[in-house]
XYZ file of C-alpha atoms in Angstrom:
580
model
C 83.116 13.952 -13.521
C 80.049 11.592 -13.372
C 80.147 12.092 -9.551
C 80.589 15.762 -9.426
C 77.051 16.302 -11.796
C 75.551 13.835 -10.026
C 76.250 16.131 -6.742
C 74.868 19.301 -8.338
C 71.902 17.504 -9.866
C 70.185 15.606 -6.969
C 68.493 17.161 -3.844
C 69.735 16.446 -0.357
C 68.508 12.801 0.271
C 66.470 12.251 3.401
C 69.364 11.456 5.953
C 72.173 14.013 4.623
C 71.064 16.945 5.952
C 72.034 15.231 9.444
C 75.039 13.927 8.751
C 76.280 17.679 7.754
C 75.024 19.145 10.892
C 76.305 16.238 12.805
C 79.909 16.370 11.149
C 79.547 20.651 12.046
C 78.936 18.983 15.566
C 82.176 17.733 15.332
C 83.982 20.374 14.452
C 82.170 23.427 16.279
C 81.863 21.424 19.824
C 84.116 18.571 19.794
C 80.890 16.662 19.969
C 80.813 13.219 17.978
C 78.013 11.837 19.434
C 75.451 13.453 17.153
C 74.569 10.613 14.560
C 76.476 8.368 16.401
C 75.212 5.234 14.535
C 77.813 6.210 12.102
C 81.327 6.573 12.593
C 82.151 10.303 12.718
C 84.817 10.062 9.204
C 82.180 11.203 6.291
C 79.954 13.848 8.334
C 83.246 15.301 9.029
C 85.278 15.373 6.110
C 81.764 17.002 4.386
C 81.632 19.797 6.923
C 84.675 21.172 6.377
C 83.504 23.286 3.897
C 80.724 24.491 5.604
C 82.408 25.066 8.887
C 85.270 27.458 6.606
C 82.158 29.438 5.204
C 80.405 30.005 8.309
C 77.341 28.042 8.062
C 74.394 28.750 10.515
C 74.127 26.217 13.466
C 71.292 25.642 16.064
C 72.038 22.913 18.760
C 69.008 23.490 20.662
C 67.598 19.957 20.176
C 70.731 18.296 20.773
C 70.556 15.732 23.404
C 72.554 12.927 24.746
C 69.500 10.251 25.091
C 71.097 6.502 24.509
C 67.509 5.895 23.303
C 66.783 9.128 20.914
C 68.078 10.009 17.135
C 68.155 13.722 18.039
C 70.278 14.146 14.588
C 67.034 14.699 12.606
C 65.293 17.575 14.652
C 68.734 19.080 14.693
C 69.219 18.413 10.965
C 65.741 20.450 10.206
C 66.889 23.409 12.353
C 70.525 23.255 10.199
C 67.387 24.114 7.385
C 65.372 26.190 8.616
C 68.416 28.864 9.467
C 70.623 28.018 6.248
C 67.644 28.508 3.944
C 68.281 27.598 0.211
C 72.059 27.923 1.066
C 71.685 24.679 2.161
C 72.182 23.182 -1.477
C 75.290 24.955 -1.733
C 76.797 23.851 1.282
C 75.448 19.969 0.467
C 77.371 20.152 -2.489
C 80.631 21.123 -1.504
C 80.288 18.766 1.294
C 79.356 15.898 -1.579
C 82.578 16.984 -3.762
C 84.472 17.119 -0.218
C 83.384 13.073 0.176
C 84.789 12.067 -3.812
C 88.156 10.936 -2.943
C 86.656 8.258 -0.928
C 84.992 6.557 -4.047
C 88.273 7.387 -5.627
C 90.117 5.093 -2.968
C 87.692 2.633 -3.905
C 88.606 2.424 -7.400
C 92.325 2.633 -7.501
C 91.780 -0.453 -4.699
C 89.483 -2.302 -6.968
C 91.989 -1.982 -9.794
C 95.072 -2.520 -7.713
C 93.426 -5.989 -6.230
C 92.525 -7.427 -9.627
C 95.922 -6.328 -11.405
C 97.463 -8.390 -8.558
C 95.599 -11.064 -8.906
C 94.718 -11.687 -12.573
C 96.980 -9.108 -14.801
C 96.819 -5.808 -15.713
C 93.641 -6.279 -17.959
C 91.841 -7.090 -15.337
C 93.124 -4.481 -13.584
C 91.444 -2.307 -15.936
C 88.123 -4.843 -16.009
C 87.699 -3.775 -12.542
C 88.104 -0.308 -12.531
C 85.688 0.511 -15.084
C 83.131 -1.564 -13.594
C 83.276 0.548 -10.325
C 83.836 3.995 -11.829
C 80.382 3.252 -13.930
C 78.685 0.915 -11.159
C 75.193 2.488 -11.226
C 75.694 1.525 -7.140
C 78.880 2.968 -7.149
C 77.289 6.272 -8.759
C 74.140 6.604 -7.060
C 76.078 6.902 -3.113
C 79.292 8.099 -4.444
C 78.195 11.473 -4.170
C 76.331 11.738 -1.170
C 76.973 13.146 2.147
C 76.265 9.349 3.786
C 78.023 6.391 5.024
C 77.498 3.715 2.842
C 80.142 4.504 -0.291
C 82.632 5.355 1.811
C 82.457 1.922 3.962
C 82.315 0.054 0.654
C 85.143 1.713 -0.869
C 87.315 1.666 2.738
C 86.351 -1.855 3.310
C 87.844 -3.115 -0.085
C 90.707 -0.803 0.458
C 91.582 -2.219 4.267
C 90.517 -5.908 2.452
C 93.732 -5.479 -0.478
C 95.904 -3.855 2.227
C 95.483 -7.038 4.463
C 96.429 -9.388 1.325
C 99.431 -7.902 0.212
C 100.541 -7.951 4.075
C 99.707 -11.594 3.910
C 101.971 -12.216 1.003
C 104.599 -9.745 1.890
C 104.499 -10.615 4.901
C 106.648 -6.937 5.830
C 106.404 -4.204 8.523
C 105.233 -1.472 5.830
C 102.551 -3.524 4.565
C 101.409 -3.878 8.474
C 101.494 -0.549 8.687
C 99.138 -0.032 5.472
C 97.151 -2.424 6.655
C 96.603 -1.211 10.478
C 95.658 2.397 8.880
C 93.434 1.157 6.250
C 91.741 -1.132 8.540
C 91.319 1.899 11.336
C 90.168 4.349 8.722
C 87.642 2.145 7.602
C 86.326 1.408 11.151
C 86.059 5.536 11.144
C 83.309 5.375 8.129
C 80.941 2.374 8.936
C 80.021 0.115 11.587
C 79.735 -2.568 8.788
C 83.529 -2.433 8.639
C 83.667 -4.149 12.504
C 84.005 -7.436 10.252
C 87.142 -6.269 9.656
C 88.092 -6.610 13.198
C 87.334 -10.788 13.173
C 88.301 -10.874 9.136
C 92.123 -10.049 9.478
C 92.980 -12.157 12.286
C 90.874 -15.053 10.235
C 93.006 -14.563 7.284
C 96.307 -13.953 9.167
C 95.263 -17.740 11.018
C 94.846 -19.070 7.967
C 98.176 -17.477 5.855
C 99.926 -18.784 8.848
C 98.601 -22.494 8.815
C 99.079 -22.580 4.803
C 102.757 -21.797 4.757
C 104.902 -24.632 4.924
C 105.979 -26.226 8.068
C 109.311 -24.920 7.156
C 108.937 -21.889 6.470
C 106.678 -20.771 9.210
C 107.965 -17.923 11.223
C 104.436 -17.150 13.795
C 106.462 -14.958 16.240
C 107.254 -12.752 12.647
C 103.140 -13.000 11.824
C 101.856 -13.224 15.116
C 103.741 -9.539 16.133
C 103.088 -7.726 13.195
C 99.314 -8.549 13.817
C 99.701 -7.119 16.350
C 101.295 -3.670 15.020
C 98.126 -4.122 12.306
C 96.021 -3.978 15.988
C 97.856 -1.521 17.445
C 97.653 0.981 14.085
C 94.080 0.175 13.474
C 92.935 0.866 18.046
C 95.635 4.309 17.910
C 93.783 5.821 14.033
C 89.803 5.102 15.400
C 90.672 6.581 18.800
C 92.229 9.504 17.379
C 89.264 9.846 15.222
C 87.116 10.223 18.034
C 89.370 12.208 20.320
C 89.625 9.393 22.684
C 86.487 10.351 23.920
C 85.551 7.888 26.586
C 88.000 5.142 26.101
C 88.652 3.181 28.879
C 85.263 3.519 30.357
C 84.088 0.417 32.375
C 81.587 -1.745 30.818
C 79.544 -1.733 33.061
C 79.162 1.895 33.198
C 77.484 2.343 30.157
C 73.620 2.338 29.732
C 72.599 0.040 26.816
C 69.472 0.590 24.957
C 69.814 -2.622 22.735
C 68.193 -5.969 24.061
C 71.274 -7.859 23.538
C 73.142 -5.347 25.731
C 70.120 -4.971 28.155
C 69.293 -8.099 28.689
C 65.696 -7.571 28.389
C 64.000 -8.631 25.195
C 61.851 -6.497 23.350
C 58.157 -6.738 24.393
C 55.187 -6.368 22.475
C 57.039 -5.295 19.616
C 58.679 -2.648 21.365
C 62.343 -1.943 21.935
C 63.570 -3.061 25.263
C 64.550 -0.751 27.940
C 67.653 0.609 29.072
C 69.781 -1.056 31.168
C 72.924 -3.090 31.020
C 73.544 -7.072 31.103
C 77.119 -6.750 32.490
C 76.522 -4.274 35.153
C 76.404 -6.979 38.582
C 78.451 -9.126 36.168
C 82.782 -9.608 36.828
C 83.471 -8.121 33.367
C 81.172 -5.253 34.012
C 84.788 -3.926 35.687
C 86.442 -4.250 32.546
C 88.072 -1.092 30.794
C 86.729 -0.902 26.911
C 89.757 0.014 24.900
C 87.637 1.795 22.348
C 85.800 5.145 22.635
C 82.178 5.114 24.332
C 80.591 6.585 21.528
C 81.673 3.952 18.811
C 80.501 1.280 21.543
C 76.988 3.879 22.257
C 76.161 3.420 18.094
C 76.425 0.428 17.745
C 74.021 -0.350 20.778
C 71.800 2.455 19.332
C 71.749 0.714 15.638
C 71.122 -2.589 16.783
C 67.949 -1.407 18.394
C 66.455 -0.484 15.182
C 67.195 -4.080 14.306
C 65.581 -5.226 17.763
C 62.207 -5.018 16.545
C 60.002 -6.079 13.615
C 59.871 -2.572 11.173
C 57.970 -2.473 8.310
C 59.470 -3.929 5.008
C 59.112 -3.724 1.516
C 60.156 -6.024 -1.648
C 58.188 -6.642 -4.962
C 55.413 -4.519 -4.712
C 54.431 -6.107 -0.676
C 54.951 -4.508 2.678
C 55.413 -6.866 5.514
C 55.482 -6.433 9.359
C 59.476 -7.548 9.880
C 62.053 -8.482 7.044
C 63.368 -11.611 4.996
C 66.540 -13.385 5.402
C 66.699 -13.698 1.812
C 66.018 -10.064 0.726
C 69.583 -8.825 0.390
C 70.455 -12.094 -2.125
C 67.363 -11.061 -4.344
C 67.484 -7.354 -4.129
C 71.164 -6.967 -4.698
C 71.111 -8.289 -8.179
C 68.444 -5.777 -9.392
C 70.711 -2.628 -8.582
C 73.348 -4.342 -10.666
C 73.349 -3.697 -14.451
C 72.791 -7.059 -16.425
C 76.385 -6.446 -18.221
C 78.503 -6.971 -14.881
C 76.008 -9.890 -14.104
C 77.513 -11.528 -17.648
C 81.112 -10.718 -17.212
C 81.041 -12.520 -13.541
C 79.169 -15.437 -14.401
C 81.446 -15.753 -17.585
C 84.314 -15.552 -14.819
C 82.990 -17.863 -12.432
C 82.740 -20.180 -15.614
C 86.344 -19.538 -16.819
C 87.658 -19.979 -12.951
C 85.882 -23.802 -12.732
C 87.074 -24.708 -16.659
C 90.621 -23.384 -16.678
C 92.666 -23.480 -14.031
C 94.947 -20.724 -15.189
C 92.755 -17.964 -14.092
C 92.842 -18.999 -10.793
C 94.898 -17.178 -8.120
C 95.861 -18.848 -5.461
C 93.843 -20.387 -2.614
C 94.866 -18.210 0.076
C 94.187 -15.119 -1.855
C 90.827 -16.561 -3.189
C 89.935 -16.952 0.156
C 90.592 -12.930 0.740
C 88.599 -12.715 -1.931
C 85.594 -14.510 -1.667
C 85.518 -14.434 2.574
C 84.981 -10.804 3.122
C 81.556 -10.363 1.094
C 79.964 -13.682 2.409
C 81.132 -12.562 6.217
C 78.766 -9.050 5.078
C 75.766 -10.840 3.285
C 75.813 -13.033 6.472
C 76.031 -10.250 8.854
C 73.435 -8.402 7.440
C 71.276 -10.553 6.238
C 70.953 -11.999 10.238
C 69.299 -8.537 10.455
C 66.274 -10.284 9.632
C 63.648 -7.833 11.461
C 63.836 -4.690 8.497
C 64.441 -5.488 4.901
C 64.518 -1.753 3.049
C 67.860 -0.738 1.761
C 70.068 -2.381 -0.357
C 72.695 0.117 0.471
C 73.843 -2.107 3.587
C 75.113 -4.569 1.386
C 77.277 -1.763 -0.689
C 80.415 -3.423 0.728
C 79.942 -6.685 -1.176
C 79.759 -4.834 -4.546
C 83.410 -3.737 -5.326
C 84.176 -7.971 -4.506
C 81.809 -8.644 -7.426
C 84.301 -6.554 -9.667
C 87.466 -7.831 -8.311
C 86.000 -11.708 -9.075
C 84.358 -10.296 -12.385
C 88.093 -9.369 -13.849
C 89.305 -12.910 -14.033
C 87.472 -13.261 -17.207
C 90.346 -11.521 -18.504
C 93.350 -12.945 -16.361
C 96.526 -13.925 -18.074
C 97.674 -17.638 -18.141
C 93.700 -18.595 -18.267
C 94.001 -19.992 -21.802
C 93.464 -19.175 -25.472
C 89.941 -18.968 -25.286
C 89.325 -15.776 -27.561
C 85.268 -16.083 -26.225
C 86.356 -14.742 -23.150
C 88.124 -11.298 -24.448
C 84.094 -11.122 -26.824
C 82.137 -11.877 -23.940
C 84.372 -9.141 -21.267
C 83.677 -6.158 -23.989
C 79.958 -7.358 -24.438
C 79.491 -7.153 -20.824
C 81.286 -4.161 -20.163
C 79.704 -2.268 -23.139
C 76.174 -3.189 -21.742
C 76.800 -2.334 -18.102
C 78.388 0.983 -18.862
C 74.988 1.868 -21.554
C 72.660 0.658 -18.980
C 74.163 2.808 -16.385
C 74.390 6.095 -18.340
C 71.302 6.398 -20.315
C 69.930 6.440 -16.765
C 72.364 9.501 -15.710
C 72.052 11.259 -13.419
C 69.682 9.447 -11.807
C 71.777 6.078 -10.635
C 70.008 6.391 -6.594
C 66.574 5.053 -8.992
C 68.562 2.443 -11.369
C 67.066 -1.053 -12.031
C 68.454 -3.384 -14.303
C 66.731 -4.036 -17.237
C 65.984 -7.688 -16.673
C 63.784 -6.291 -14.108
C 62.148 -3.693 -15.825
C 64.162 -0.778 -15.652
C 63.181 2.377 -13.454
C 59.506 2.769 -14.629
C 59.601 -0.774 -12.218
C 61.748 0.195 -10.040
C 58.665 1.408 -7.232
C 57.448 -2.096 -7.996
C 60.429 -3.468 -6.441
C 61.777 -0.603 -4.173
C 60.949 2.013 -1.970
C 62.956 5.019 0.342
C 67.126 4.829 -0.872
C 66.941 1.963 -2.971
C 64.408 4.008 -5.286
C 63.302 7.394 -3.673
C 65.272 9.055 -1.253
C 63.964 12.269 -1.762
C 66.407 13.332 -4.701
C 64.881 14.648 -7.772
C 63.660 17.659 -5.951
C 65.379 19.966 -7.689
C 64.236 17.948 -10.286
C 60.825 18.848 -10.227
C 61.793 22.373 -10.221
C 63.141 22.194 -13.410
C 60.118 20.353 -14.336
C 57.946 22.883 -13.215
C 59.752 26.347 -14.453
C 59.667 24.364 -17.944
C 55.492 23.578 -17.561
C 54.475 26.993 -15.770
C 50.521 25.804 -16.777
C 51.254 23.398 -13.838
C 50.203 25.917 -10.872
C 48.744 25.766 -8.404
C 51.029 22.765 -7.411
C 49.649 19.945 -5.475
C 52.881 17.873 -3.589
C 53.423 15.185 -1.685
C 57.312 14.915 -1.672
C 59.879 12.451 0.173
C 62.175 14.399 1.589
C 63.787 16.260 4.537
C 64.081 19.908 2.944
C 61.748 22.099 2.265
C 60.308 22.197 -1.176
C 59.835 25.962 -0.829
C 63.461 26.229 -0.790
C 63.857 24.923 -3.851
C 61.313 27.487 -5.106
C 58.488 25.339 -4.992
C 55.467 26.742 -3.843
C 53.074 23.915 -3.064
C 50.189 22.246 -0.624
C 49.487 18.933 0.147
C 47.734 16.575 -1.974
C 44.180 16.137 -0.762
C 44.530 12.247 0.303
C 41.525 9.790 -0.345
C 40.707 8.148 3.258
C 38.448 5.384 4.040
C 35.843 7.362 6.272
C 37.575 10.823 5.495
C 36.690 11.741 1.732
C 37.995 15.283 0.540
C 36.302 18.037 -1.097
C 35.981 17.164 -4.733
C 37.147 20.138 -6.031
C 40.196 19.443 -4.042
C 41.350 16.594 -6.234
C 41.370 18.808 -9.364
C 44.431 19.966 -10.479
C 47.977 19.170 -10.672
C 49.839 16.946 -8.633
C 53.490 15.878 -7.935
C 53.717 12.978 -5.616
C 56.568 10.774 -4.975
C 56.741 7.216 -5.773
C 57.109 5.809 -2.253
C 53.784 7.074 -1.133
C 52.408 5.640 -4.401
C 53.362 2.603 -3.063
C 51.333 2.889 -0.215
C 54.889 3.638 2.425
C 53.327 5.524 5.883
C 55.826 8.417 6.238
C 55.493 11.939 7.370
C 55.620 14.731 3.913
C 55.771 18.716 3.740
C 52.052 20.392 4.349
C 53.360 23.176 2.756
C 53.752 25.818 5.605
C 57.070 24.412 6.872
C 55.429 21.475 8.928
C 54.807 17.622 8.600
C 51.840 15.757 7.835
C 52.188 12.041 8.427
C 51.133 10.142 5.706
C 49.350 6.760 5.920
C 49.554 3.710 4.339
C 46.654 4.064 1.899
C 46.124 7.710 0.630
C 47.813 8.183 -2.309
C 47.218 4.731 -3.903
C 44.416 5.970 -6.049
C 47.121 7.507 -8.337
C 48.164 4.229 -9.435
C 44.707 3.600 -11.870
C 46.000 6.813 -13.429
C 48.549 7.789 -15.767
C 51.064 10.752 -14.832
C 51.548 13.404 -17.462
C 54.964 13.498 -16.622
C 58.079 12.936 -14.712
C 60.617 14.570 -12.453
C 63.957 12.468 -12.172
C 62.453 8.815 -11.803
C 60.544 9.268 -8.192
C 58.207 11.948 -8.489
C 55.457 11.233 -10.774
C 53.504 14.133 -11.889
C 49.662 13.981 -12.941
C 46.949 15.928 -13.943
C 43.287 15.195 -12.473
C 40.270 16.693 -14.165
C 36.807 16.671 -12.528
C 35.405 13.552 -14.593
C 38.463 11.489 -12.854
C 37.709 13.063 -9.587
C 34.167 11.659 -10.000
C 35.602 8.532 -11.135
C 38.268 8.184 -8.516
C 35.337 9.021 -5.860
C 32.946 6.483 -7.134
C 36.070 3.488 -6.884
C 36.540 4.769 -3.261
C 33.123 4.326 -2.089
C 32.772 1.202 -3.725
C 35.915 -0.195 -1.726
C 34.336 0.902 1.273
C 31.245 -0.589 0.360
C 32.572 -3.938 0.019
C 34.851 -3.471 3.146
């Protein structure tokens, strides 16, 4: 329920409107090469809907450059000729996306009742169902939910193979594992996690009891499930192709380093090379995205923690980001459960499956956290979230003791983490814990989808139709739609340049402005006449010496400027200048 108001209350978020017309790709042309730095599962699954009621397509900008993201000029012509249908069709492509979050939970629950008792069972599934995280992507037409929730799923499906040890739990396993390679490219550690695990299953059974042929061949039927369900997903579509056939755009598949800052050229590394003539068993495209996504990586992008930018990102950003998009409740029950786990042996499970447990989200903080050259969203560590459940139940496992604390301390926790998350409903895309301040510091800490991802749109409409004095309408809005479409008649607010000072009576009036450019982020926003104006670093960082009148959603601020705060505004500007 929390999922389906959350997809009628929030706007299309900045990337969604591309992953619809990319899944309509799919299914109108065959074509999954549109947004192909995502698996083509989600985009699919969400189109449905819109392919059965006939939604308007125009493929004129779609290209097949290794180098280009054509998906977002496409996704603003899937706009422009759907009009303020577009909402309608996001939304039953958001509701056609729940049952992923829903195989997240019943795996969450199904892991820790394995491991530590039905309690905990129940520990874990209320701390995803209410995870503000959990929440806030659930319902969106992306990626990042769905690998989370397919990752844990493939993760339980390879431990009860490990203890069953049993040709139906290979089989699980294999299509869990090749669904979940459909949804993310984060779920490629899967592909070096279950052979890992099976290694290590195989070493820790007795000497004589060891049957290797037995594990070694169903690993192999895992394989085999896993290569058959991602090639059917993409239709096959260039398996086999020779290696050195392709043309990289990445500089580890080039060969040639970035220069100057800027991404390296095409080319490919393997090309005069022997294994150049290999055949890749996997489908081009899958191979093409993940070249294409670690180019974004390949150079130093503009980053943003704690109220800083910085040219390039932090190793450390994920481990102290991560915590502040986790309510301070499950932070309790886990540390109470790492606690219990060291003091009492009892609510320990055993070492092999702790190891299932704890491996897979270290292998992702590792992965991504290498990704040191852009530290923005904390979305890319999603998968490590429904882990921190799973570990969190213990607190309640059976056999760990008579210590009553433990049953006081699991409700306390709970209680807060489930308050925390829904007096902030439905806006869990801006949640920050309290420790941290809460949302009204939540641009402090975050910009773009760990704070404003263009959502609260619609927002602002209902803002506006309930304060009709607030006209004419001054906006600078995040966002890939339209604000017209919405109803939302609007210019651009007047920015203050160094060198480039408006009009005074410009200034006066209302204005809407969303929190990422508050914070100073250089990103294009609507003029107002259906184009782009690119906004820099600077202009709208006057705002923050004033204080808005009010509030649509938690990312657009809304303020009105008079012309003694014009004057006053002015008089600060020229002043900086002056001392510049």
């Amino acid at each position: 329920m929390l999922l389906t108001w959350a997809a009628q209350a929030d706007a299309p978020v900045w990337d969604e409107p591309a992953h619809l017309a990319a899944g309509l790709a799919v299914l109108e042309r065959g074509d999954v090469g549109l947004y192909r730095v995502n698996p083509p599962l989600v985009r699919t699954l969400a189109a449905l809907p819109a392919r059965w009621l006939g939604a308007a397509t125009d493929w004129s900008k779609a290209t097949d450059d290794p180098a280009g993201r054509p998906e977002f000029q496409v996704a603003q012509d899937f706009i422009r000729v759907n009009g303020s249908r577009l909402f309608a069709l996001m939304t039953l492509g958001r509701l056609a996306c729940l049952p992923l979050s829903l195989l997240g939970a019943l795996a969450c629950g199904a892991w820790a009742r394995d491991l530590f008792g039905p309690w905990a069972g129940q520990l874990a599934l209320a701390l995803w169902c209410f995870s503000p995280s959990v929440l806030a992507h659930g319902h969106l037409i992306t990626a990042d939910l769905a690998g989370a929730a397919l990752f844990i799923l493939a993760s339980w499906c390879c431990q009860r193979w490990l203890r069953a040890r049993s040709v139906s739990w290979a089989l699980r396993t294999g299509l869990a594992v090749g669904v979940a390679l459909l949804a993310k490219h984060t779920c490629l550690l899967l592909v070096v996690l279950v052979p890992v695990l099976t290694l290590v299953a195989v070493v820790a059974t007795p000497r004589g009891e060891r049957r290797p042929r037995r594990d070694l061949g169903q690993l192999a039927l895992v394989v085999a499930v896993a290569w058959l369900v991602v090639n059917l997903g993409y239709g096959f579509s260039g398996t086999g192709r020779r290696l050195g056939d392709f043309t990289f755009v990445s500089a580890r598949l080039t060969g040639h380093p970035p220069a100057q800052g800027q991404a390296a050229e095409t080319g490919n590394r393997f090309r005069d090379h022997w294994l150049g003539a290999l055949p890749v068993p996997v489908p081009a495209d899958l191979v093409r995205g993940v070249d294409r996504q670690q180019r974004d990586f390949d150079k130093p992008m503009r980053s943003y923690f704690d109220g800083r930018f910085h040219a390039g990102g932090w190793w450390w950003y994920y481990l102290r980001a991560l915590p502040l998009k986790v309510p301070a409740g499950t932070w309790l029950v886990l540390a109470a459960a790492i606690g219990l786990a060291v003091l009492r042996p009892g609510a320990r499970a055993a070492w092999r499956d702790e190891l299932s447990l704890l491996l897979p989200p270290l292998l992702v903080l590792l992965a991504v956290s290498a990704q040191s050259n852009w530290s923005l969203h904390v979305r890319y560590v999603l998968p490590v979230v429904p882990f921190l459940f799973v570990i969190a139940s213990r607190l309640v496992a059976e056999g760990a003791g008579a210590w009553r604390g433990r049953s006081v301390v699991a409700s306390v926790g709970l209680t807060l983490a489930l308050v925390s998350s829904l007096v902030q409903a439905p806006h869990w895309l801006s949640f920050v814990s309290w420790p941290a301040g809460g949302p009204a510091r939540g641009p402090h800490h975050f910009v773009d989808s760990s704070f404003d991802w263009g959502q609260d749109l619609l927002h602002l409409k209902t803002w506006l139709d309930e304060h009709p004095e607030a006209r004419p309408l001054n906006l600078t809005y995040f966002g890939s739609v339209d604000p017209r479409l919405a109803g939302i008649q609007h210019r651009l607010s007047p920015p203050l340049r160094p060198g480039d000072l408006p009009d005074p009576a410009s200034l006066v009036g209302w204005h809407a402005i969303s929190t990422n450019y508050l914070q100073g982020f250089q990103f294009p926003a609507h003029r107002g006449d259906g184009r782009f104006a690119m906004v820099r670093a600077g202009d709208y960082l006057h705002f923050q010496s004033l204080e808005p009148v009010g509030r649509a959603g938690r990312s657009i601020l809304v303020y009105r400027i008079d012309a003694e705060m014009v004057t006053r505004l002015l008089d600060e500007r020229l002043a900086i200048e002056a001392g510049s």
